[in-house]
Amino acid sequence: MDRSVGNAEVDCQENKIEIVFATEEDFLGRVLVLGHADNPKCRSEERGGRTTSISIPLDECGSVKTRSIDPPGLFISTKVMLSFHSQFVTKVDRTNVLQGYDIQCFYMQAEKTVTYPLMVSMNPVEPFSVVAEMPRCRYEVIDPHKKEPIEVATVGQQLLHTWICESSSPELWCMRVHSCFVEDDNDVRVTVLSDDGCAIDRYLLDNLEYGPGNLRAQKEAHAFKFAEDVVVNFQCSIRLDIRTEDECEVPTCPDISGKRRRRSDDEDERSKIIEKRKKEEERGLTVDVRAGTMQVLELGRDFSVVGSSLRRECYSLELIVWPLAVLTAITLLLSIALLRLMGRK
């Protein structure tokens, strides 16, 4: 018997989420929030027709709340399951993979409630998820020709900084890279991208280029290093926003060709970054990404240090080998002379 679900309609209301399911035959089972079947408010036993529904209170049934930055508001998500038997999970349910739905509603932070009604078609093979997962982001410094991460570079070598976020629904999100800094092994930090996502010193990293798509950014640059350390670590923050316009807004930055910000400006920028980052972390849509550790060598300096060290080791070895060889030869000659004397006697 085919008892599969046709369509599911979600209505995000002010105090509850209401879901109506259409079935191809009369429904005799139950609908429940996963993990809360014992709570009468979290299950429904509306039977006998070709539709069934459940109303889930926003403040009960383990609903997960996630705050959004821009637009300001709240995501509320839950997982609902259909079982075609009133008490047990049966073979029919197993065949239909327990008819599970991941449901998510967005509520704008305002006096009125703004909701996004969703239409869901059930996949008979696996649960259909309405919610787009949070993008997974990474930061890489790669060779612009080989497209491979760089671990060792020389000062002035061409690099490509790339920031990529991956999502099952990329059209839903916008990204902005900001608050980038470079540090050495001694935790000495220098800011290279402001909290607005704009370059500070174009000789280190110029203003970024966004695209293709909403979740990519890149910029070519040249390798540089700290004066007394070859280790270079890059870290940035990526802000993720729900897309509300036709196009994602990218930073509008001034042209800094031939200019550098003053050191005092850099310190002011750093304090602003810390303050703004705290606020964004509270709202939960900013992620920090770190590129792989890179060693940057300076021709004529770092290589010469390595070479001189090897030469010193060679010289030390010579000082040991030569005296040992001479002592061995003298011992051998004395042994031969002694044997001859003993033979004459």
Short mmCIF file of C-alpha atoms in Angstrom, two decimals:
data_model
loop_
_atom_site.label_atom_id
_atom_site.label_comp_id
_atom_site.label_asym_id
_atom_site.label_seq_id
_atom_site.Cartn_x
_atom_site.Cartn_y
_atom_site.Cartn_z
CA MET A 1 0.00 0.00 0.00
CA ASP A 2 1.34 3.40 -0.93
CA ARG A 3 1.00 5.67 2.05
CA SER A 4 3.53 8.30 0.99
CA VAL A 5 3.13 11.99 1.73
CA GLY A 6 2.32 14.40 -1.05
CA ASN A 7 2.96 18.01 -0.07
CA ALA A 8 3.69 19.70 3.24
CA GLU A 9 2.83 23.33 3.93
CA VAL A 10 4.55 25.32 6.70
CA ASP A 11 2.99 28.40 8.30
CA CYS A 12 5.33 30.39 10.55
CA GLN A 13 3.02 32.13 13.02
CA GLU A 14 3.75 34.52 15.86
CA ASN A 15 3.66 31.96 18.68
CA LYS A 16 3.79 28.65 16.86
CA ILE A 17 4.75 26.81 13.71
CA GLU A 18 1.89 25.01 11.98
CA ILE A 19 2.53 22.27 9.42
CA VAL A 20 -0.15 20.64 7.28
CA PHE A 21 0.60 17.37 5.46
CA ALA A 22 -1.32 15.90 2.54
CA THR A 23 -1.30 12.10 2.18
CA GLU A 24 -2.36 9.98 -0.76
CA GLU A 25 -4.63 7.85 1.44
CA ASP A 26 -6.43 8.28 4.76
CA PHE A 27 -3.89 8.97 7.49
CA LEU A 28 -4.19 6.73 10.59
CA GLY A 29 -0.88 7.46 12.30
CA ARG A 30 0.62 10.34 14.20
CA VAL A 31 2.86 13.38 13.71
CA LEU A 32 5.44 14.26 16.35
CA VAL A 33 8.47 16.39 17.08
CA LEU A 34 11.53 14.16 17.12
CA GLY A 35 12.66 13.47 20.67
CA HIS A 36 9.50 14.90 22.30
CA ALA A 37 6.83 12.26 21.60
CA ASP A 38 5.89 12.08 25.31
CA ASN A 39 4.79 15.74 25.38
CA PRO A 40 1.16 16.09 24.21
CA LYS A 41 1.94 19.59 22.92
CA CYS A 42 4.61 18.16 20.65
CA ARG A 43 2.57 15.51 18.85
CA SER A 44 -0.65 15.25 16.86
CA GLU A 45 -2.99 12.33 16.33
CA GLU A 46 -5.33 13.92 13.82
CA ARG A 47 -6.52 10.92 11.78
CA GLY A 48 -9.08 9.76 9.31
CA GLY A 49 -8.57 12.13 6.41
CA ARG A 50 -6.10 12.78 3.67
CA THR A 51 -4.60 15.70 5.57
CA THR A 52 -3.09 15.91 9.01
CA SER A 53 -1.42 18.75 10.86
CA ILE A 54 0.60 19.69 13.92
CA SER A 55 1.03 23.00 15.77
CA ILE A 56 4.38 23.41 17.56
CA PRO A 57 4.68 26.12 20.25
CA LEU A 58 7.82 28.22 19.74
CA ASP A 59 8.84 28.01 23.39
CA GLU A 60 8.49 24.23 23.74
CA CYS A 61 9.39 20.94 22.02
CA GLY A 62 13.14 21.69 21.93
CA SER A 63 13.01 24.22 19.11
CA VAL A 64 16.51 25.51 18.27
CA LYS A 65 16.91 29.29 18.09
CA THR A 66 19.71 30.97 16.10
CA ARG A 67 20.11 34.75 16.02
CA SER A 68 20.72 36.55 12.72
CA ILE A 69 22.75 39.73 12.23
CA ASP A 70 21.40 41.33 9.08
CA PRO A 71 18.48 41.41 8.76
CA PRO A 72 18.15 41.29 12.57
CA GLY A 73 15.97 38.45 13.65
CA LEU A 74 15.76 34.84 14.75
CA PHE A 75 15.81 31.45 13.04
CA ILE A 76 13.71 28.80 14.80
CA SER A 77 14.14 25.21 13.63
CA THR A 78 12.71 21.84 14.58
CA LYS A 79 12.43 18.33 13.17
CA VAL A 80 9.03 16.72 12.63
CA MET A 81 8.41 13.03 11.87
CA LEU A 82 5.41 11.19 10.43
CA SER A 83 4.64 7.65 11.49
CA PHE A 84 1.82 5.76 9.78
CA HIS A 85 1.12 3.69 12.89
CA SER A 86 -0.47 5.24 15.99
CA GLN A 87 2.02 3.69 18.42
CA PHE A 88 4.93 1.92 16.74
CA VAL A 89 7.51 2.34 14.00
CA THR A 90 6.56 -0.31 11.44
CA LYS A 91 7.87 -1.75 8.21
CA VAL A 92 5.82 0.80 6.28
CA ASP A 93 7.64 3.62 8.09
CA ARG A 94 10.99 2.01 7.42
CA THR A 95 10.14 1.74 3.73
CA ASN A 96 9.35 5.45 3.71
CA VAL A 97 12.44 6.32 5.82
CA LEU A 98 10.32 7.66 8.70
CA GLN A 99 9.07 10.62 6.64
CA GLY A 100 11.17 13.25 8.42
CA TYR A 101 11.19 17.00 7.83
CA ASP A 102 13.67 19.62 9.00
CA ILE A 103 11.64 22.82 9.42
CA GLN A 104 12.99 26.34 9.83
CA CYS A 105 11.23 29.71 10.17
CA PHE A 106 12.76 33.18 10.20
CA TYR A 107 11.29 35.94 12.40
CA MET A 108 12.29 39.53 11.75
CA GLN A 109 13.22 41.49 14.87
CA ALA A 110 10.44 44.08 14.75
CA GLU A 111 6.96 44.81 16.15
CA LYS A 112 5.39 42.77 13.40
CA THR A 113 6.30 39.21 12.50
CA VAL A 114 7.69 38.61 9.03
CA THR A 115 7.54 34.96 8.01
CA TYR A 116 8.57 32.94 5.03
CA PRO A 117 5.94 30.26 4.24
CA LEU A 118 7.51 27.15 2.76
CA MET A 119 6.15 24.46 0.47
CA VAL A 120 7.78 21.08 0.95
CA SER A 121 7.62 18.07 -1.35
CA MET A 122 8.49 14.83 0.42
CA ASN A 123 11.19 12.63 -1.06
CA PRO A 124 10.08 9.00 -0.64
CA VAL A 125 13.66 7.79 -0.29
CA GLU A 126 15.14 10.21 2.28
CA PRO A 127 13.94 13.07 4.54
CA PHE A 128 13.59 16.40 2.77
CA SER A 129 15.26 19.31 4.56
CA VAL A 130 13.77 22.74 4.21
CA VAL A 131 16.69 24.38 6.02
CA ALA A 132 19.85 25.40 4.18
CA GLU A 133 22.87 24.38 6.26
CA MET A 134 25.29 26.99 7.54
CA PRO A 135 28.02 27.62 4.95
CA ARG A 136 31.42 26.06 5.60
CA CYS A 137 34.19 28.57 4.97
CA ARG A 138 37.93 28.29 4.38
CA TYR A 139 40.89 30.58 3.69
CA GLU A 140 43.81 29.47 1.54
CA VAL A 141 46.96 31.10 0.20
CA ILE A 142 47.74 29.30 -3.05
CA ASP A 143 50.03 29.36 -6.05
CA PRO A 144 48.09 31.32 -8.71
CA HIS A 145 49.30 28.97 -11.46
CA LYS A 146 49.27 25.53 -9.82
CA LYS A 147 46.20 26.33 -7.64
CA GLU A 148 47.81 24.50 -4.73
CA PRO A 149 48.39 25.77 -1.16
CA ILE A 150 51.85 27.25 -0.59
CA GLU A 151 53.89 26.20 2.42
CA VAL A 152 57.26 27.77 1.51
CA ALA A 153 57.69 30.99 -0.47
CA THR A 154 60.27 33.70 -1.07
CA VAL A 155 59.85 37.41 -0.49
CA GLY A 156 58.16 38.96 -3.53
CA GLN A 157 56.72 35.67 -4.83
CA GLN A 158 53.25 36.00 -6.34
CA LEU A 159 50.46 34.54 -4.18
CA LEU A 160 46.70 34.25 -4.46
CA HIS A 161 44.62 34.74 -1.32
CA THR A 162 41.25 32.95 -1.61
CA TRP A 163 38.19 32.89 0.66
CA ILE A 164 35.49 30.34 -0.19
CA CYS A 165 32.26 29.40 1.60
CA GLU A 166 30.35 26.32 0.49
CA SER A 167 26.61 25.85 0.99
CA SER A 168 23.85 23.65 -0.35
CA SER A 169 21.91 26.90 -1.00
CA PRO A 170 24.54 29.49 -2.05
CA GLU A 171 21.86 31.85 -3.39
CA LEU A 172 20.57 32.32 0.17
CA TRP A 173 23.78 33.85 1.58
CA CYS A 174 26.08 36.83 1.20
CA MET A 175 29.63 36.98 2.56
CA ARG A 176 32.07 39.75 3.47
CA VAL A 177 35.71 39.22 4.42
CA HIS A 178 37.04 41.57 7.09
CA SER A 179 39.36 41.95 10.07
CA CYS A 180 42.38 40.19 8.57
CA PHE A 181 45.76 40.13 10.27
CA VAL A 182 49.14 38.47 9.84
CA GLU A 183 51.20 37.18 12.75
CA ASP A 184 54.50 35.44 13.40
CA ASP A 185 55.47 32.69 15.86
CA ASN A 186 55.87 35.26 18.65
CA ASP A 187 52.25 36.46 18.37
CA VAL A 188 53.28 39.76 16.78
CA ARG A 189 50.21 40.88 14.77
CA VAL A 190 49.72 43.40 11.99
CA THR A 191 46.27 44.22 10.58
CA VAL A 192 46.06 44.00 6.78
CA LEU A 193 42.28 44.29 6.23
CA SER A 194 40.00 46.54 8.30
CA ASP A 195 36.75 45.59 10.00
CA ASP A 196 34.98 47.19 7.00
CA GLY A 197 36.78 44.77 4.67
CA CYS A 198 39.08 47.43 3.18
CA ALA A 199 42.82 47.26 2.59
CA ILE A 200 45.17 49.15 4.91
CA ASP A 201 48.48 48.78 3.05
CA ARG A 202 48.32 47.77 -0.61
CA TYR A 203 51.92 46.51 -0.50
CA LEU A 204 50.73 43.79 1.89
CA LEU A 205 47.17 43.13 0.63
CA ASP A 206 45.04 45.32 -1.65
CA ASN A 207 41.23 45.60 -1.72
CA LEU A 208 39.60 42.24 -2.41
CA GLU A 209 37.74 41.11 -5.52
CA TYR A 210 34.43 39.28 -4.96
CA GLY A 211 33.03 36.54 -7.18
CA PRO A 212 32.30 34.49 -9.12
CA GLY A 213 29.14 33.91 -7.11
CA ASN A 214 28.15 35.28 -3.73
CA LEU A 215 30.46 33.17 -1.57
CA ARG A 216 33.91 33.75 -3.07
CA ALA A 217 36.58 36.41 -2.81
CA GLN A 218 40.20 36.55 -3.87
CA LYS A 219 43.18 38.84 -4.33
CA GLU A 220 46.66 38.41 -5.73
CA ALA A 221 49.50 39.69 -3.56
CA HIS A 222 53.24 39.26 -3.07
CA ALA A 223 54.86 37.31 -0.26
CA PHE A 224 56.34 39.27 2.64
CA LYS A 225 57.83 38.35 6.00
CA PHE A 226 58.63 39.71 9.42
CA ALA A 227 62.17 41.01 9.87
CA GLU A 228 63.23 38.37 12.39
CA ASP A 229 60.93 35.44 11.64
CA VAL A 230 60.23 33.32 8.57
CA VAL A 231 56.85 32.03 9.84
CA VAL A 232 53.77 33.87 8.53
CA ASN A 233 50.17 33.13 9.59
CA PHE A 234 47.11 34.79 8.05
CA GLN A 235 43.69 34.93 9.72
CA CYS A 236 40.44 36.67 8.71
CA SER A 237 36.82 36.90 9.78
CA ILE A 238 33.95 36.19 7.39
CA ARG A 239 30.54 37.69 8.00
CA LEU A 240 27.59 35.71 6.61
CA ASP A 241 24.29 37.50 5.98
CA ILE A 242 20.93 36.32 4.70
CA ARG A 243 20.56 37.71 1.19
CA THR A 244 17.83 40.35 1.04
CA GLU A 245 18.72 42.21 -2.18
CA ASP A 246 19.06 41.10 -5.80
CA GLU A 247 22.83 41.43 -5.45
CA CYS A 248 25.06 40.96 -2.43
CA GLU A 249 26.60 44.17 -1.16
CA VAL A 250 30.40 44.25 -1.22
CA PRO A 251 32.64 46.72 0.64
CA THR A 252 33.08 50.13 -0.99
CA CYS A 253 36.70 50.95 -0.28
CA PRO A 254 38.83 54.01 -1.07
CA ASP A 255 41.69 53.76 -3.54
CA ILE A 256 44.88 53.59 -1.49
CA SER A 257 47.33 53.48 -4.42
CA GLY A 258 50.57 55.02 -3.28
CA LYS A 259 49.24 55.50 0.26
CA ARG A 260 49.63 53.80 3.58
CA ARG A 261 47.64 54.33 6.71
CA ARG A 262 49.46 55.75 9.67
CA ARG A 263 50.37 53.45 12.53
CA SER A 264 48.00 55.31 14.84
CA ASP A 265 45.21 54.66 12.37
CA ASP A 266 46.10 50.97 12.46
CA GLU A 267 45.85 50.89 16.26
CA ASP A 268 42.48 52.67 16.18
CA GLU A 269 41.27 50.16 13.59
CA ARG A 270 42.34 47.27 15.79
CA SER A 271 40.33 48.51 18.78
CA LYS A 272 37.28 48.93 16.54
CA ILE A 273 37.75 45.40 15.21
CA ILE A 274 37.78 43.94 18.73
CA GLU A 275 34.66 45.85 19.75
CA LYS A 276 32.71 44.98 16.61
CA ARG A 277 33.80 41.35 16.66
CA LYS A 278 32.40 40.92 20.17
CA LYS A 279 29.02 42.24 19.03
CA GLU A 280 28.95 40.01 15.94
CA GLU A 281 30.00 36.92 17.88
CA GLU A 282 27.00 37.42 20.15
CA ARG A 283 24.77 37.28 17.09
CA GLY A 284 26.51 34.16 15.79
CA LEU A 285 27.02 34.78 12.06
CA THR A 286 30.73 35.62 11.96
CA VAL A 287 33.32 32.88 11.49
CA ASP A 288 37.11 33.07 11.80
CA VAL A 289 39.19 31.32 9.14
CA ARG A 290 42.93 30.73 9.17
CA ALA A 291 45.21 29.91 6.25
CA GLY A 292 47.87 27.24 6.58
CA THR A 293 51.17 28.24 8.14
CA MET A 294 53.65 29.51 5.56
CA GLN A 295 57.41 30.03 5.71
CA VAL A 296 58.70 33.00 3.73
CA LEU A 297 62.44 33.07 3.01
CA GLU A 298 64.54 36.05 2.03
CA LEU A 299 67.06 35.38 -0.75
CA GLY A 300 70.60 36.16 0.30
CA ARG A 301 69.72 36.05 3.99
CA ASP A 302 67.75 33.03 5.12
CA PHE A 303 69.45 30.76 2.54
CA SER A 304 72.91 32.08 3.46
CA VAL A 305 72.23 31.33 7.13
CA VAL A 306 71.43 27.74 6.21
CA GLY A 307 74.56 27.53 4.02
CA SER A 308 76.89 28.94 6.67
CA SER A 309 75.51 26.49 9.21
CA LEU A 310 76.31 23.57 6.91
CA ARG A 311 79.82 24.92 6.28
CA ARG A 312 80.46 25.17 10.03
CA GLU A 313 79.43 21.53 10.43
CA CYS A 314 81.84 20.51 7.64
CA TYR A 315 84.71 22.43 9.23
CA SER A 316 84.03 20.79 12.60
CA LEU A 317 84.12 17.36 10.97
CA GLU A 318 87.46 18.07 9.29
CA LEU A 319 89.00 19.09 12.62
CA ILE A 320 88.10 15.67 14.01
CA VAL A 321 88.94 13.42 11.01
CA TRP A 322 92.43 14.69 10.15
CA PRO A 323 94.05 14.33 13.61
CA LEU A 324 92.48 10.91 13.96
CA ALA A 325 93.93 9.80 10.61
CA VAL A 326 97.44 11.01 11.53
CA LEU A 327 97.29 9.27 14.92
CA THR A 328 96.21 6.02 13.26
CA ALA A 329 99.12 6.18 10.76
CA ILE A 330 101.69 6.80 13.51
CA THR A 331 100.34 3.89 15.56
CA LEU A 332 100.56 1.60 12.51
CA LEU A 333 104.19 2.57 11.78
CA LEU A 334 105.25 2.01 15.38
CA SER A 335 103.60 -1.43 15.39
CA ILE A 336 105.50 -2.47 12.21
CA ALA A 337 108.85 -1.28 13.61
CA LEU A 338 108.28 -3.16 16.87
CA LEU A 339 107.48 -6.39 15.01
CA ARG A 340 110.74 -6.13 12.99
CA LEU A 341 112.82 -5.67 16.08
CA MET A 342 111.26 -8.68 17.72
CA GLY A 343 111.94 -10.75 14.57
CA ARG A 344 115.67 -9.97 14.62
CA LYS A 345 115.97 -11.22 18.17
#
